[in-house]
Coordinates of C-alpha atoms in Angstrom, one line a residue:
M1 CA 109.7 57.4 100.6
G2 CA 108.8 60.5 98.6
K3 CA 105.5 59.0 97.3
K4 CA 104.5 57.8 100.8
F5 CA 105.2 61.2 102.3
F6 CA 103.2 62.9 99.6
L7 CA 100.2 60.6 100.1
S8 CA 100.4 61.1 103.9
L9 CA 100.5 64.8 103.4
V10 CA 97.4 64.8 101.1
I11 CA 95.5 62.7 103.6
M12 CA 96.5 65.1 106.5
L13 CA 95.5 68.1 104.5
G14 CA 92.1 66.6 103.7
M15 CA 91.4 65.8 107.4
L16 CA 92.4 69.3 108.4
A17 CA 90.5 71.1 105.7
I18 CA 87.1 69.4 105.8
P19 CA 86.0 70.7 109.2
A20 CA 87.4 74.1 108.4
F21 CA 85.5 74.1 105.1
V22 CA 82.3 73.2 106.8
M23 CA 82.8 75.9 109.5
A24 CA 83.6 78.5 106.8
E25 CA 80.3 77.8 105.1
G26 CA 78.3 78.5 108.2
E27 CA 80.2 81.6 109.4
E28 CA 81.0 85.0 107.9
E29 CA 84.6 86.2 108.0
S30 CA 85.2 88.2 111.2
E31 CA 88.4 89.9 110.1
S32 CA 89.0 92.4 107.3
E33 CA 92.3 93.1 105.7
P34 CA 94.0 96.4 106.9
A35 CA 94.3 99.2 104.3
Q36 CA 97.8 99.9 102.9
S37 CA 99.4 102.8 101.3
E38 CA 99.5 102.7 97.5
E39 CA 103.2 102.2 97.5
E40 CA 103.1 99.0 99.5
N41 CA 99.8 97.6 98.1
E42 CA 101.3 95.6 95.2
E43 CA 104.0 94.1 97.3
V44 CA 101.7 93.2 100.2
Q45 CA 99.2 91.7 97.8
Q46 CA 101.9 89.4 96.6
D47 CA 103.0 88.5 100.1
A48 CA 99.4 87.8 101.1
T49 CA 99.1 85.5 98.1
D50 CA 102.2 83.5 99.1
N51 CA 102.1 83.6 102.9
S52 CA 98.7 84.6 104.5
F53 CA 97.0 82.2 106.9
A54 CA 93.8 82.8 108.8
L55 CA 91.4 80.2 110.4
N56 CA 88.3 81.5 108.6
H57 CA 89.8 81.5 105.1
S58 CA 88.6 79.1 102.4
F59 CA 89.9 75.5 102.0
A60 CA 92.1 76.5 99.1
T61 CA 93.8 79.3 101.1
Q62 CA 94.3 77.0 104.1
A63 CA 95.8 74.2 102.1
R64 CA 98.2 76.5 100.4
A65 CA 99.2 78.1 103.7
L66 CA 99.8 74.7 105.3
L67 CA 102.5 74.0 102.7
Q68 CA 104.5 77.1 103.5
V69 CA 107.8 77.2 105.4
P70 CA 107.1 76.6 109.1
E71 CA 109.0 79.7 110.2
V72 CA 106.8 81.9 108.1
L73 CA 103.7 80.3 109.5
A74 CA 104.9 80.7 113.1
R75 CA 105.7 84.4 112.3
F76 CA 102.1 85.1 111.3
T77 CA 100.2 83.0 113.8
N78 CA 102.2 84.7 116.6
Q79 CA 101.0 88.1 115.6
P80 CA 98.0 89.5 117.4
S81 CA 94.8 90.0 115.4
Y82 CA 94.2 93.7 116.1
Q83 CA 92.1 95.6 113.7
F84 CA 93.9 98.8 112.7
E85 CA 92.8 100.4 109.5
Y86 CA 95.0 102.9 107.7
P87 CA 93.1 106.3 108.0
E88 CA 91.1 106.9 104.8
D89 CA 92.0 110.5 104.6
G90 CA 95.6 110.0 105.7
V91 CA 97.6 109.9 108.9
R92 CA 97.5 113.0 111.1
G93 CA 99.5 112.0 114.2
I94 CA 101.3 113.1 117.4
Y95 CA 104.5 112.0 119.0
V96 CA 104.1 110.1 122.2
T97 CA 107.0 109.3 124.6
A98 CA 107.1 106.0 126.3
H99 CA 106.6 107.8 129.6
S100 CA 103.3 109.3 128.3
A101 CA 102.2 106.0 126.7
G102 CA 102.7 104.2 130.0
G103 CA 101.6 106.9 132.3
A104 CA 98.7 109.2 133.4
R105 CA 99.1 111.6 130.4
F106 CA 98.0 108.9 128.0
D107 CA 94.3 109.4 128.7
S108 CA 94.5 113.1 127.8
L109 CA 96.4 112.3 124.6
V110 CA 93.7 109.8 123.7
D111 CA 91.1 112.5 124.4
L112 CA 92.9 114.9 122.2
I113 CA 92.7 112.5 119.3
N114 CA 89.1 111.5 119.9
T115 CA 88.0 115.2 120.0
T116 CA 89.9 116.4 116.9
D117 CA 90.7 115.2 113.4
L118 CA 93.9 113.6 114.6
N119 CA 94.0 109.8 114.2
S120 CA 97.5 108.4 114.9
M121 CA 100.2 108.0 117.5
V122 CA 104.0 107.6 117.0
I123 CA 105.1 105.8 120.2
D124 CA 108.7 105.3 121.4
I125 CA 109.6 101.6 121.3
K126 CA 113.4 102.1 121.3
E127 CA 114.0 105.6 122.7
D128 CA 116.8 108.2 122.2
H129 CA 119.2 106.7 124.7
G130 CA 118.8 103.2 123.3
Y131 CA 116.5 101.6 125.8
L132 CA 113.7 99.3 124.9
T133 CA 110.6 101.0 126.5
Y134 CA 108.8 97.8 127.6
H135 CA 109.8 94.5 129.1
P136 CA 110.0 91.7 126.4
E137 CA 109.7 88.0 127.0
A138 CA 111.9 86.7 129.8
D139 CA 114.3 84.9 127.5
S140 CA 114.8 87.9 125.1
D141 CA 118.2 89.1 124.2
Y142 CA 117.0 92.6 125.0
T143 CA 115.9 92.2 128.6
D144 CA 119.1 94.0 129.7
I145 CA 118.2 97.2 127.9
A146 CA 114.5 97.1 128.8
K147 CA 112.8 99.7 130.9
N148 CA 109.4 99.5 132.4
Y149 CA 108.1 102.8 130.9
I150 CA 105.2 100.9 129.3
S151 CA 104.3 98.4 131.9
D152 CA 101.5 96.7 129.9
I153 CA 102.4 96.8 126.2
E154 CA 99.5 94.4 125.3
G155 CA 97.1 96.6 127.2
L156 CA 98.3 99.6 125.3
M157 CA 97.8 98.0 121.9
E158 CA 94.3 96.9 123.0
R159 CA 93.5 100.4 124.1
L160 CA 94.7 101.8 120.7
E161 CA 92.5 99.3 118.9
E162 CA 89.5 100.2 121.1
E163 CA 90.0 103.9 120.4
E164 CA 90.7 103.3 116.7
I165 CA 94.1 105.1 116.9
Y166 CA 96.6 104.1 114.2
P167 CA 99.8 102.8 115.9
I168 CA 103.3 103.7 114.7
A169 CA 106.4 102.4 116.5
R170 CA 109.3 104.8 116.6
I171 CA 112.7 103.2 116.8
V172 CA 115.8 105.3 117.2
V173 CA 118.6 103.6 115.3
F174 CA 122.1 104.9 115.2
K175 CA 122.0 107.3 118.1
D176 CA 122.4 104.7 120.9
S177 CA 124.5 105.5 123.9
V178 CA 123.4 102.2 125.6
L179 CA 124.6 100.0 122.8
A180 CA 127.7 102.1 122.2
E181 CA 128.8 101.6 125.8
N182 CA 128.0 97.9 125.8
K183 CA 129.6 97.2 122.5
P184 CA 132.3 99.9 121.9
E185 CA 133.5 97.9 118.9
W186 CA 130.2 98.8 117.2
S187 CA 130.7 102.4 117.9
F188 CA 133.2 105.2 117.2
M189 CA 136.2 105.4 119.5
D190 CA 138.1 108.5 120.5
G191 CA 141.3 107.1 121.9
N192 CA 140.3 104.6 124.6
K193 CA 136.8 105.9 125.1
V194 CA 133.5 106.0 123.1
W195 CA 133.1 109.2 121.2
K196 CA 130.2 111.4 122.3
N197 CA 128.9 114.7 120.9
N198 CA 128.4 117.9 122.8
R199 CA 125.1 116.6 124.2
N200 CA 126.9 113.6 125.6
E201 CA 125.2 111.3 123.1
A202 CA 127.0 108.3 121.5
F203 CA 126.3 106.8 118.1
V204 CA 126.8 103.3 116.8
N205 CA 128.3 102.5 113.4
P206 CA 126.0 102.5 110.3
F207 CA 128.7 100.6 108.4
L208 CA 128.2 97.4 110.5
E209 CA 125.5 94.9 109.6
E210 CA 125.5 93.7 113.2
V211 CA 124.1 97.1 114.2
W212 CA 121.5 96.8 111.4
E213 CA 120.4 93.4 112.7
Y214 CA 120.2 94.6 116.3
N215 CA 117.8 97.3 115.4
V216 CA 115.7 95.4 112.9
D217 CA 115.2 92.6 115.4
I218 CA 113.6 95.2 117.6
A219 CA 111.5 96.4 114.7
E220 CA 110.3 92.9 114.1
K221 CA 109.2 92.7 117.8
A222 CA 107.2 95.9 117.3
A223 CA 105.5 94.4 114.3
K224 CA 104.7 91.3 116.2
L225 CA 103.2 93.4 118.9
G226 CA 100.7 94.8 116.4
F227 CA 102.2 98.1 115.3
K228 CA 101.2 98.9 111.7
E229 CA 104.2 101.0 110.8
I230 CA 107.8 101.0 111.9
Q231 CA 109.3 104.5 111.9
F232 CA 113.1 104.6 112.0
D233 CA 114.7 107.8 113.4
Y234 CA 118.3 108.9 113.5
V235 CA 119.1 106.9 110.4
R236 CA 122.4 108.6 109.9
F237 CA 125.9 109.2 111.0
P238 CA 126.6 111.9 113.7
E239 CA 126.3 115.5 112.6
G240 CA 129.6 116.9 111.5
F241 CA 131.0 113.5 110.8
E242 CA 132.7 114.8 107.6
R243 CA 135.1 116.8 109.9
M244 CA 136.1 114.0 112.2
F245 CA 135.7 110.7 110.3
D246 CA 139.5 110.4 109.9
Q247 CA 140.2 111.2 113.6
L248 CA 138.1 108.4 115.1
D249 CA 138.7 104.7 115.3
Y250 CA 135.9 102.5 113.8
D251 CA 135.3 99.6 111.5
G252 CA 134.3 100.4 108.0
G253 CA 133.0 96.9 107.3
D254 CA 132.8 96.0 103.6
Y255 CA 132.4 99.7 102.7
W256 CA 136.1 100.6 103.1
S257 CA 137.0 98.3 100.3
G258 CA 134.1 99.4 98.1
E259 CA 133.8 102.1 95.5
G260 CA 133.3 105.8 95.9
D261 CA 134.7 108.5 98.2
D262 CA 134.0 108.8 101.9
T263 CA 130.7 110.6 101.4
E264 CA 129.5 108.1 98.9
K265 CA 130.3 105.2 101.3
R266 CA 128.4 106.8 104.1
V267 CA 125.4 107.4 101.8
A268 CA 125.6 103.7 100.7
A269 CA 125.7 102.4 104.2
V270 CA 122.6 104.4 105.3
T271 CA 120.7 103.6 102.2
D272 CA 121.6 99.9 102.4
F273 CA 120.3 99.8 106.0
V274 CA 117.0 101.2 105.0
A275 CA 116.7 98.7 102.1
Y276 CA 117.7 95.9 104.5
A277 CA 115.1 96.9 107.1
R278 CA 112.3 97.1 104.5
D279 CA 113.2 93.7 103.2
R280 CA 113.3 92.1 106.6
L281 CA 109.9 93.6 107.5
A282 CA 108.2 92.8 104.2
S283 CA 106.3 89.8 105.5
Y284 CA 104.8 91.5 108.5
D285 CA 102.3 93.7 106.7
V286 CA 103.7 96.9 108.1
D287 CA 104.7 100.1 106.4
V288 CA 108.3 101.3 106.8
S289 CA 109.1 105.0 107.3
V290 CA 112.2 107.1 108.0
D291 CA 112.6 110.5 109.6
I292 CA 115.0 112.7 107.7
F293 CA 116.4 116.2 108.0
G294 CA 114.3 118.5 105.8
Y295 CA 117.4 120.2 104.3
A296 CA 118.4 116.8 102.8
A297 CA 115.7 117.3 100.2
T298 CA 117.4 120.5 99.1
I299 CA 120.8 119.1 98.3
S300 CA 122.1 116.1 96.4
E301 CA 123.2 114.4 99.6
A302 CA 124.2 115.5 103.1
P303 CA 128.0 114.9 103.1
G304 CA 128.6 114.0 106.8
I305 CA 125.5 112.2 108.0
G306 CA 125.1 110.0 104.9
Q307 CA 121.5 110.9 104.0
N308 CA 120.5 111.0 100.4
F309 CA 116.8 112.0 100.3
S310 CA 116.0 110.4 97.0
K311 CA 117.7 107.1 97.7
I312 CA 116.1 106.7 101.1
S313 CA 112.7 107.7 99.7
E314 CA 113.1 104.9 97.1
N315 CA 113.3 102.3 99.9
V316 CA 110.4 103.4 102.2
D317 CA 106.6 103.5 102.2
V318 CA 106.6 106.9 104.0
I319 CA 109.1 109.7 104.2
S320 CA 108.9 112.0 107.2
S321 CA 111.0 115.2 106.8
M322 CA 111.6 117.1 109.9
I323 CA 110.8 120.6 108.7
Y324 CA 110.3 122.5 112.0
P325 CA 110.7 126.2 111.1
S326 CA 112.9 126.7 114.2
H327 CA 115.5 124.2 112.9
W328 CA 116.4 126.1 109.8
T329 CA 119.1 128.8 109.4
P330 CA 118.2 131.5 106.9
Y331 CA 116.9 129.5 104.0
F332 CA 114.6 129.9 101.0
G333 CA 115.3 133.6 101.2
I334 CA 113.7 133.7 104.7
D335 CA 116.0 135.3 107.3
K336 CA 114.2 134.2 110.4
P337 CA 112.3 131.0 109.5
D338 CA 110.7 130.4 112.9
T339 CA 108.8 133.6 112.6
Q340 CA 107.3 132.6 109.3
P341 CA 105.9 129.1 109.6
Y342 CA 103.6 129.3 106.6
E343 CA 106.3 130.7 104.2
L344 CA 108.9 128.2 105.4
T345 CA 106.7 125.2 105.1
K346 CA 105.4 126.3 101.7
A347 CA 108.9 126.8 100.3
Y348 CA 110.0 123.4 101.6
A349 CA 107.0 121.6 100.2
E350 CA 107.6 122.9 96.7
V351 CA 111.2 121.5 96.8
E352 CA 110.1 118.2 98.2
N353 CA 107.4 117.8 95.6
E354 CA 109.9 118.3 92.9
V355 CA 112.3 115.7 94.3
L356 CA 109.7 113.1 95.0
G357 CA 108.0 113.7 91.6
A358 CA 111.2 112.6 89.9
L359 CA 111.0 109.1 91.5
D360 CA 109.2 106.2 89.7
E361 CA 107.4 105.2 92.9
P362 CA 107.5 108.0 95.4
P363 CA 106.6 107.3 99.0
V364 CA 103.9 109.0 101.0
S365 CA 105.1 112.4 102.3
R366 CA 104.3 112.9 106.0
P367 CA 106.4 115.7 107.4
W368 CA 107.0 116.4 111.0
I369 CA 105.8 119.9 111.9
Q370 CA 106.3 122.2 114.9
D371 CA 104.0 122.5 117.9
F372 CA 106.5 124.0 120.4
T373 CA 108.0 127.4 121.0
A374 CA 111.7 127.7 120.2
S375 CA 112.6 130.4 122.8
W376 CA 116.3 129.2 122.8
L377 CA 116.7 131.0 119.5
G378 CA 116.7 134.3 121.3
A379 CA 114.6 137.5 121.1
G380 CA 113.6 138.5 117.6
N381 CA 114.4 135.1 116.2
Y382 CA 111.3 133.2 117.3
I383 CA 107.6 133.6 118.0
P384 CA 105.4 131.7 120.4
Y385 CA 103.7 128.8 118.7
G386 CA 100.0 128.3 119.1
V387 CA 96.9 127.7 117.1
E388 CA 97.7 130.1 114.3
E389 CA 101.3 128.8 113.8
V390 CA 100.3 125.1 113.8
E391 CA 97.5 125.7 111.4
A392 CA 99.7 127.8 109.1
Q393 CA 102.1 124.8 108.6
I394 CA 99.2 122.4 107.9
R395 CA 97.6 124.8 105.5
A396 CA 100.9 125.2 103.6
L397 CA 101.3 121.5 103.3
N398 CA 97.7 121.0 102.2
E399 CA 98.0 123.6 99.5
A400 CA 101.0 121.7 98.2
G401 CA 99.0 118.5 98.0
I402 CA 100.5 117.0 101.2
E403 CA 97.7 115.7 103.3
E404 CA 99.6 113.8 106.0
F405 CA 101.6 115.2 108.9
L406 CA 102.9 114.5 112.4
L407 CA 103.1 117.0 115.3
W408 CA 106.2 117.1 117.4
N409 CA 106.3 118.3 121.0
A410 CA 109.0 116.6 123.1
G411 CA 106.9 116.9 126.2
N412 CA 103.7 115.9 124.5
T413 CA 101.8 119.1 125.5
Y414 CA 100.0 119.9 122.3
T415 CA 98.2 123.1 121.5
K416 CA 94.5 123.0 122.2
G417 CA 91.9 124.3 119.8
V418 CA 93.8 123.6 116.6
D419 CA 91.8 122.9 113.4
Y420 CA 93.8 120.0 111.9
K421 CA 91.9 120.4 108.6
P422 CA 92.2 124.2 108.2

């Protein structure tokens, strides 16, 4: 039986390969491989050697691909063939809500990128409440949480390709009121109700692998849509968890019986999720990034939320610290950080460079910077943010050798006239 099967397979491969070989001799390859960051390049090259499949590849490549596991082949052939190149001089991007991506404002955001040195968009795919921002296939397990914010997701990807805008999918992970209400056993319970913070937001439990799978399944969908990077946000426990962890009811999974104190267990869970996500996404030719509190780089580990800057950085291709000057209390010897965007950013960059420099394979640093006015801080504690303040942050990063950045404005109303290469 084995010999007959082998002979049949050889004959089949020969029949399939001959026309493909003839066609390949008469045609040039129409597709080029997308650029990767240095951190991912070695791993992706190995994945490509083992798993890649394209119709215009040579006979040898096709024959090898035909022998791969069918699930892997299906995974790649189902991905769209968009041509997105990693920006040669680094990502300089903006945050785009699903409402903006699927609405009238999108054209103005495209125009902003096309008329400046910006080149990328971070687009909500799973947003802050926990909703999927587009309608997936009809038989998807996620139809119940889907909103029609982006009514034509394929059309959006085609437009991004046409405009040569690098696409990054933002997925909010553990802050998820929708999932917490639907699956309270995956959340934190305060008596007989799901615990919520003072902003009426619920979190799901980072200790549970079911929650990991739920989110990475969505990340895989984003990769299949054609996004070139998956950016995970809210990769943490709720703020202040160290003060209430023993007052809430929740499942500690395998971590309760593991080694370490409560802080170490939270750090292990968050770090393990990031490693799990990167491993699951390895075959999709996408970068993995994580948003993280900037102050996490200045301490060994954040005790309540479970973020260890170095450990997370070891498991991602890109680390995006949120270093908005308005979000710091007096720090680095700066009493009112929002009023000194250059000084705050410069001081942070020096610390981050030292932390990442200690890693064997540091990720790309791509901080989130501030393009909004924090008037809620009160008179004397903030300044209006405009061209000068945005450029000051970029200049401080560039002087520290950090060439990539992302602009945050929750309403997507970005300052006009900024030189993004000051």
